[in-house]
């Protein structure tokens, strides 16, 4: 899915959830601090909300930020694997990892690549540190 298609998908999910919450574009805009024409542009996919705006929208609509994005294939298998791995984590660790995932999903492609590269570096550093 390219960037334009993603913007349209996210916009349609915002619209769907806004209507489910019985909000007008103006009401949603007031709650998130933008004008109704900006909400309209988000919903059409003409512009993409920034990361902090995605969190504000999902908060106002009472949904997870993940619900604004397309579901990945094999999500069930990945979810089951994550649950198995999470058995040894406490709730704070799981919340941190969930925030990490949400942050990653909310970034544009360039930001996401930089962010993930920094995480890869940290993991590699930790692995190399523990080899000795």
Short mmCIF file of N, CA and C in Angstrom, two decimals:
data_model
loop_
_atom_site.label_atom_id
_atom_site.label_comp_id
_atom_site.label_asym_id
_atom_site.label_seq_id
_atom_site.Cartn_x
_atom_site.Cartn_y
_atom_site.Cartn_z
N UNK A 1 0.86 -1.17 0.00
CA UNK A 1 0.00 0.00 0.00
C UNK A 1 0.91 1.24 0.00
N UNK A 2 0.69 2.12 -0.98
CA UNK A 2 1.52 3.32 -1.03
C UNK A 2 1.00 4.39 -0.07
N UNK A 3 1.74 5.49 0.01
CA UNK A 3 1.43 6.54 0.99
C UNK A 3 0.05 7.15 0.76
N UNK A 4 -0.30 7.38 -0.50
CA UNK A 4 -1.60 7.98 -0.84
C UNK A 4 -2.75 7.04 -0.47
N UNK A 5 -2.58 5.76 -0.79
CA UNK A 5 -3.61 4.77 -0.43
C UNK A 5 -3.76 4.67 1.08
N UNK A 6 -2.64 4.73 1.79
CA UNK A 6 -2.68 4.66 3.24
C UNK A 6 -3.42 5.87 3.81
N UNK A 7 -3.14 7.05 3.26
CA UNK A 7 -3.81 8.27 3.73
C UNK A 7 -5.32 8.16 3.53
N UNK A 8 -5.75 7.61 2.41
CA UNK A 8 -7.18 7.43 2.15
C UNK A 8 -7.78 6.40 3.11
N UNK A 9 -7.04 5.32 3.37
CA UNK A 9 -7.53 4.30 4.28
C UNK A 9 -7.70 4.88 5.68
N UNK A 10 -6.66 5.57 6.17
CA UNK A 10 -6.72 6.18 7.50
C UNK A 10 -7.88 7.17 7.56
N UNK A 11 -8.03 7.98 6.50
CA UNK A 11 -9.13 8.95 6.45
C UNK A 11 -10.49 8.30 6.54
N UNK A 12 -10.64 7.19 5.84
CA UNK A 12 -11.94 6.49 5.88
C UNK A 12 -12.22 5.92 7.27
N UNK A 13 -11.16 5.48 7.95
CA UNK A 13 -11.32 4.94 9.31
C UNK A 13 -11.67 6.06 10.29
N UNK A 14 -11.07 7.24 10.09
CA UNK A 14 -11.40 8.39 10.95
C UNK A 14 -12.87 8.73 10.76
N UNK A 15 -13.30 8.82 9.51
CA UNK A 15 -14.69 9.17 9.20
C UNK A 15 -15.66 8.15 9.80
N UNK A 16 -15.36 6.89 9.58
CA UNK A 16 -16.21 5.81 10.09
C UNK A 16 -16.37 5.90 11.61
N UNK A 17 -15.26 6.08 12.30
CA UNK A 17 -15.30 6.14 13.76
C UNK A 17 -15.89 7.46 14.27
N UNK A 18 -15.69 8.53 13.53
CA UNK A 18 -16.31 9.80 13.90
C UNK A 18 -17.83 9.68 13.84
N UNK A 19 -18.32 9.08 12.77
CA UNK A 19 -19.76 8.90 12.63
C UNK A 19 -20.30 7.95 13.69
N UNK A 20 -19.55 6.91 13.99
CA UNK A 20 -19.97 5.96 15.02
C UNK A 20 -20.12 6.67 16.36
N UNK A 21 -19.27 7.67 16.59
CA UNK A 21 -19.34 8.45 17.82
C UNK A 21 -20.32 9.63 17.73
N UNK A 22 -21.04 9.69 16.60
CA UNK A 22 -22.04 10.74 16.38
C UNK A 22 -21.47 12.15 16.53
N UNK A 23 -20.28 12.34 15.93
CA UNK A 23 -19.63 13.64 15.95
C UNK A 23 -19.64 14.23 14.54
N UNK A 24 -19.80 15.53 14.45
CA UNK A 24 -19.61 16.20 13.16
C UNK A 24 -18.12 16.45 12.98
N UNK A 25 -17.75 16.83 11.76
CA UNK A 25 -16.35 17.18 11.53
C UNK A 25 -15.95 18.37 12.39
N UNK A 26 -16.86 19.31 12.55
CA UNK A 26 -16.59 20.49 13.36
C UNK A 26 -16.36 20.10 14.82
N UNK A 27 -17.20 19.19 15.35
CA UNK A 27 -17.06 18.77 16.74
C UNK A 27 -15.74 18.03 16.97
N UNK A 28 -15.40 17.13 16.04
CA UNK A 28 -14.12 16.42 16.17
C UNK A 28 -12.97 17.42 16.10
N UNK A 29 -13.05 18.34 15.15
CA UNK A 29 -12.00 19.35 15.02
C UNK A 29 -11.81 20.16 16.29
N UNK A 30 -12.92 20.55 16.92
CA UNK A 30 -12.83 21.32 18.17
C UNK A 30 -12.14 20.50 19.26
N UNK A 31 -12.42 19.21 19.30
CA UNK A 31 -11.85 18.36 20.35
C UNK A 31 -10.36 18.10 20.15
N UNK A 32 -9.90 18.15 18.89
CA UNK A 32 -8.48 17.88 18.63
C UNK A 32 -7.70 19.14 18.27
N UNK A 33 -8.40 20.28 18.22
CA UNK A 33 -7.72 21.54 18.01
C UNK A 33 -7.42 21.92 16.57
N UNK A 34 -8.28 21.47 15.64
CA UNK A 34 -8.13 21.87 14.23
C UNK A 34 -9.49 22.30 13.69
N UNK A 35 -9.50 22.93 12.54
CA UNK A 35 -10.75 23.36 11.91
C UNK A 35 -11.42 22.17 11.21
N UNK A 36 -12.72 22.31 10.96
CA UNK A 36 -13.47 21.23 10.34
C UNK A 36 -12.98 20.92 8.93
N UNK A 37 -12.44 21.93 8.21
CA UNK A 37 -11.93 21.64 6.87
C UNK A 37 -10.66 20.79 6.93
N UNK A 38 -9.92 20.86 8.04
CA UNK A 38 -8.75 19.98 8.22
C UNK A 38 -9.21 18.55 8.45
N UNK A 39 -10.25 18.38 9.27
CA UNK A 39 -10.82 17.04 9.50
C UNK A 39 -11.32 16.48 8.17
N UNK A 40 -11.97 17.31 7.37
CA UNK A 40 -12.45 16.88 6.06
C UNK A 40 -11.29 16.41 5.18
N UNK A 41 -10.19 17.16 5.20
CA UNK A 41 -9.01 16.79 4.40
C UNK A 41 -8.41 15.48 4.89
N UNK A 42 -8.39 15.26 6.22
CA UNK A 42 -7.92 13.98 6.77
C UNK A 42 -8.80 12.85 6.23
N UNK A 43 -10.12 13.05 6.31
CA UNK A 43 -11.05 11.99 5.94
C UNK A 43 -11.00 11.67 4.45
N UNK A 44 -10.71 12.65 3.63
CA UNK A 44 -10.57 12.41 2.18
C UNK A 44 -9.23 11.80 1.82
N UNK A 45 -8.28 11.87 2.74
CA UNK A 45 -6.93 11.40 2.45
C UNK A 45 -6.12 12.44 1.71
N UNK A 46 -6.62 13.69 1.67
CA UNK A 46 -5.90 14.76 0.98
C UNK A 46 -4.63 15.14 1.75
N UNK A 47 -4.72 15.08 3.07
CA UNK A 47 -3.55 15.27 3.92
C UNK A 47 -3.55 14.19 4.99
N UNK A 48 -2.37 13.89 5.51
CA UNK A 48 -2.25 12.87 6.55
C UNK A 48 -2.02 13.54 7.89
N UNK A 49 -2.74 13.10 8.93
CA UNK A 49 -2.50 13.67 10.26
C UNK A 49 -1.09 13.33 10.74
N UNK A 50 -0.47 14.28 11.44
CA UNK A 50 0.82 14.02 12.05
C UNK A 50 0.64 13.02 13.19
N UNK A 51 1.73 12.49 13.67
CA UNK A 51 1.73 11.46 14.71
C UNK A 51 0.93 11.88 15.95
N UNK A 52 1.19 13.07 16.49
CA UNK A 52 0.48 13.50 17.69
C UNK A 52 -1.01 13.67 17.43
N UNK A 53 -1.35 14.07 16.21
CA UNK A 53 -2.77 14.22 15.85
C UNK A 53 -3.45 12.86 15.75
N UNK A 54 -2.75 11.85 15.26
CA UNK A 54 -3.32 10.50 15.21
C UNK A 54 -3.67 10.01 16.61
N UNK A 55 -2.78 10.29 17.55
CA UNK A 55 -3.05 9.88 18.93
C UNK A 55 -4.23 10.66 19.50
N UNK A 56 -4.31 11.96 19.20
CA UNK A 56 -5.43 12.78 19.68
C UNK A 56 -6.75 12.28 19.09
N UNK A 57 -6.75 11.99 17.80
CA UNK A 57 -7.97 11.50 17.14
C UNK A 57 -8.40 10.17 17.74
N UNK A 58 -7.46 9.24 17.88
CA UNK A 58 -7.83 7.93 18.43
C UNK A 58 -8.33 8.07 19.86
N UNK A 59 -7.75 8.99 20.62
CA UNK A 59 -8.18 9.21 22.00
C UNK A 59 -9.62 9.74 22.03
N UNK A 60 -9.90 10.76 21.24
CA UNK A 60 -11.25 11.34 21.20
C UNK A 60 -12.27 10.31 20.72
N UNK A 61 -11.89 9.49 19.74
CA UNK A 61 -12.82 8.51 19.19
C UNK A 61 -12.91 7.24 20.04
N UNK A 62 -12.06 7.15 21.07
CA UNK A 62 -12.11 6.00 21.97
C UNK A 62 -11.67 4.70 21.33
N UNK A 63 -10.67 4.81 20.45
CA UNK A 63 -10.16 3.62 19.76
C UNK A 63 -8.65 3.55 19.91
N UNK A 64 -8.11 2.38 19.64
CA UNK A 64 -6.66 2.21 19.58
C UNK A 64 -6.16 2.84 18.29
N UNK A 65 -4.99 3.41 18.31
CA UNK A 65 -4.42 3.99 17.09
C UNK A 65 -4.29 2.92 16.00
N UNK A 66 -4.11 1.67 16.41
CA UNK A 66 -3.98 0.57 15.44
C UNK A 66 -5.24 0.42 14.59
N UNK A 67 -6.38 0.82 15.13
CA UNK A 67 -7.64 0.69 14.40
C UNK A 67 -7.74 1.65 13.23
N UNK A 68 -6.84 2.62 13.15
CA UNK A 68 -6.83 3.55 12.03
C UNK A 68 -6.03 3.01 10.85
N UNK A 69 -5.29 1.94 11.06
CA UNK A 69 -4.40 1.40 10.03
C UNK A 69 -4.88 0.04 9.55
N UNK A 70 -4.47 -0.33 8.33
CA UNK A 70 -4.88 -1.64 7.80
C UNK A 70 -4.29 -2.78 8.63
N UNK A 71 -5.03 -3.84 8.70
CA UNK A 71 -4.54 -5.03 9.40
C UNK A 71 -3.54 -5.73 8.50
N UNK A 72 -2.51 -6.29 9.12
CA UNK A 72 -1.49 -7.03 8.37
C UNK A 72 -1.92 -8.47 8.18
N UNK A 73 -1.42 -9.08 7.12
CA UNK A 73 -1.65 -10.51 6.92
C UNK A 73 -0.95 -11.28 8.02
N UNK A 74 -1.43 -12.43 8.36
CA UNK A 74 -0.85 -13.30 9.38
C UNK A 74 -0.82 -12.65 10.76
N UNK A 75 -1.69 -11.69 10.98
CA UNK A 75 -1.71 -11.00 12.27
C UNK A 75 -1.99 -11.99 13.39
N UNK A 76 -2.84 -12.96 13.15
CA UNK A 76 -3.21 -13.94 14.18
C UNK A 76 -1.96 -14.70 14.65
N UNK A 77 -1.16 -15.19 13.71
CA UNK A 77 0.05 -15.92 14.07
C UNK A 77 1.03 -15.02 14.84
N UNK A 78 1.18 -13.79 14.37
CA UNK A 78 2.08 -12.86 15.04
C UNK A 78 1.58 -12.55 16.45
N UNK A 79 0.27 -12.40 16.58
CA UNK A 79 -0.30 -12.11 17.89
C UNK A 79 -0.09 -13.28 18.84
N UNK A 80 -0.31 -14.49 18.36
CA UNK A 80 -0.11 -15.67 19.21
C UNK A 80 1.35 -15.80 19.62
N UNK A 81 2.26 -15.54 18.70
CA UNK A 81 3.69 -15.59 19.03
C UNK A 81 4.03 -14.52 20.07
N UNK A 82 3.46 -13.33 19.91
CA UNK A 82 3.71 -12.25 20.87
C UNK A 82 3.20 -12.63 22.25
N UNK A 83 2.04 -13.26 22.31
CA UNK A 83 1.49 -13.68 23.61
C UNK A 83 2.40 -14.71 24.29
N UNK A 84 2.92 -15.64 23.51
CA UNK A 84 3.83 -16.64 24.07
C UNK A 84 5.08 -15.97 24.64
N UNK A 85 5.62 -15.02 23.88
CA UNK A 85 6.82 -14.32 24.32
C UNK A 85 6.55 -13.44 25.54
N UNK A 86 5.33 -12.94 25.64
CA UNK A 86 4.98 -11.99 26.71
C UNK A 86 4.75 -12.66 28.06
N UNK A 87 4.72 -13.97 28.10
CA UNK A 87 4.45 -14.67 29.36
C UNK A 87 5.41 -14.27 30.48
N UNK A 88 6.65 -13.95 30.12
CA UNK A 88 7.65 -13.62 31.13
C UNK A 88 7.79 -12.12 31.39
N UNK A 89 6.92 -11.31 30.77
CA UNK A 89 7.00 -9.86 30.95
C UNK A 89 5.97 -9.39 31.97
N UNK A 90 6.35 -8.35 32.73
CA UNK A 90 5.35 -7.77 33.63
C UNK A 90 4.53 -6.75 32.84
N UNK A 91 3.48 -6.24 33.45
CA UNK A 91 2.54 -5.36 32.76
C UNK A 91 3.20 -4.07 32.27
N UNK A 92 4.14 -3.53 33.04
CA UNK A 92 4.84 -2.31 32.62
C UNK A 92 5.65 -2.54 31.36
N UNK A 93 6.31 -3.70 31.27
CA UNK A 93 7.09 -4.02 30.08
C UNK A 93 6.18 -4.17 28.87
N UNK A 94 5.04 -4.84 29.07
CA UNK A 94 4.10 -5.02 27.96
C UNK A 94 3.53 -3.68 27.51
N UNK A 95 3.22 -2.78 28.45
CA UNK A 95 2.72 -1.45 28.08
C UNK A 95 3.77 -0.67 27.31
N UNK A 96 5.03 -0.78 27.75
CA UNK A 96 6.11 -0.10 27.04
C UNK A 96 6.23 -0.62 25.60
N UNK A 97 6.20 -1.92 25.44
CA UNK A 97 6.31 -2.50 24.10
C UNK A 97 5.12 -2.11 23.23
N UNK A 98 3.94 -2.04 23.81
CA UNK A 98 2.76 -1.61 23.07
C UNK A 98 2.92 -0.16 22.60
N UNK A 99 3.42 0.71 23.47
CA UNK A 99 3.66 2.10 23.09
C UNK A 99 4.69 2.18 21.96
N UNK A 100 5.70 1.33 22.05
CA UNK A 100 6.73 1.29 21.02
C UNK A 100 6.12 0.92 19.67
N UNK A 101 5.25 -0.07 19.66
CA UNK A 101 4.59 -0.49 18.43
C UNK A 101 3.69 0.61 17.90
N UNK A 102 2.88 1.22 18.78
CA UNK A 102 1.98 2.29 18.34
C UNK A 102 2.77 3.46 17.76
N UNK A 103 3.88 3.81 18.40
CA UNK A 103 4.70 4.91 17.91
C UNK A 103 5.26 4.56 16.53
N UNK A 104 5.73 3.34 16.37
CA UNK A 104 6.28 2.90 15.09
C UNK A 104 5.23 2.97 13.99
N UNK A 105 4.02 2.52 14.29
CA UNK A 105 2.95 2.52 13.29
C UNK A 105 2.50 3.92 12.91
N UNK A 106 2.67 4.88 13.80
CA UNK A 106 2.18 6.22 13.53
C UNK A 106 3.15 7.07 12.71
N UNK A 107 4.35 6.57 12.48
CA UNK A 107 5.37 7.36 11.78
C UNK A 107 5.26 7.21 10.27
N UNK A 108 5.74 8.24 9.56
CA UNK A 108 5.83 8.09 8.12
C UNK A 108 7.03 7.18 7.81
N UNK A 109 7.17 6.78 6.58
CA UNK A 109 8.16 5.77 6.20
C UNK A 109 9.59 6.14 6.58
N UNK A 110 9.99 7.38 6.33
CA UNK A 110 11.36 7.81 6.64
C UNK A 110 11.61 7.85 8.14
N UNK A 111 10.64 8.39 8.88
CA UNK A 111 10.78 8.44 10.34
C UNK A 111 10.86 7.03 10.91
N UNK A 112 9.98 6.16 10.39
CA UNK A 112 9.93 4.78 10.89
C UNK A 112 11.26 4.08 10.67
N UNK A 113 11.86 4.26 9.49
CA UNK A 113 13.13 3.60 9.19
C UNK A 113 14.23 4.09 10.13
N UNK A 114 14.29 5.39 10.39
CA UNK A 114 15.28 5.93 11.33
C UNK A 114 15.05 5.38 12.73
N UNK A 115 13.80 5.37 13.14
CA UNK A 115 13.44 4.89 14.47
C UNK A 115 13.82 3.42 14.64
N UNK A 116 13.45 2.60 13.66
CA UNK A 116 13.77 1.17 13.74
C UNK A 116 15.27 0.92 13.66
N UNK A 117 15.98 1.73 12.89
CA UNK A 117 17.43 1.59 12.81
C UNK A 117 18.07 1.85 14.17
N UNK A 118 17.55 2.85 14.89
CA UNK A 118 18.10 3.12 16.22
C UNK A 118 17.81 1.97 17.18
N UNK A 119 16.65 1.35 17.03
CA UNK A 119 16.33 0.19 17.88
C UNK A 119 17.23 -0.99 17.51
N UNK A 120 17.44 -1.21 16.21
CA UNK A 120 18.34 -2.29 15.77
C UNK A 120 19.74 -2.09 16.34
N UNK A 121 20.22 -0.84 16.29
CA UNK A 121 21.53 -0.53 16.82
C UNK A 121 21.60 -0.88 18.31
N UNK A 122 20.57 -0.49 19.05
CA UNK A 122 20.54 -0.76 20.49
C UNK A 122 20.54 -2.27 20.77
N UNK A 123 19.77 -3.03 20.02
CA UNK A 123 19.71 -4.48 20.20
C UNK A 123 21.07 -5.10 19.88
N UNK A 124 21.66 -4.69 18.77
CA UNK A 124 22.98 -5.23 18.40
C UNK A 124 24.03 -4.87 19.45
N UNK A 125 23.99 -3.65 19.94
CA UNK A 125 24.92 -3.22 20.98
C UNK A 125 24.76 -4.10 22.22
N UNK A 126 23.54 -4.30 22.63
CA UNK A 126 23.26 -5.12 23.81
C UNK A 126 23.75 -6.57 23.59
N UNK A 127 23.48 -7.12 22.39
CA UNK A 127 23.94 -8.48 22.10
C UNK A 127 25.46 -8.57 22.13
N UNK A 128 26.13 -7.60 21.54
CA UNK A 128 27.60 -7.60 21.53
C UNK A 128 28.16 -7.43 22.94
N UNK A 129 27.52 -6.62 23.74
CA UNK A 129 27.94 -6.40 25.11
C UNK A 129 27.85 -7.69 25.93
N UNK A 130 26.84 -8.48 25.67
CA UNK A 130 26.61 -9.70 26.43
C UNK A 130 27.34 -10.93 25.88
N UNK A 131 28.07 -10.77 24.77
CA UNK A 131 28.87 -11.88 24.24
C UNK A 131 30.12 -12.10 25.09
N UNK A 132 30.57 -11.05 25.71
CA UNK A 132 31.84 -11.11 26.47
C UNK A 132 31.66 -11.65 27.85
#
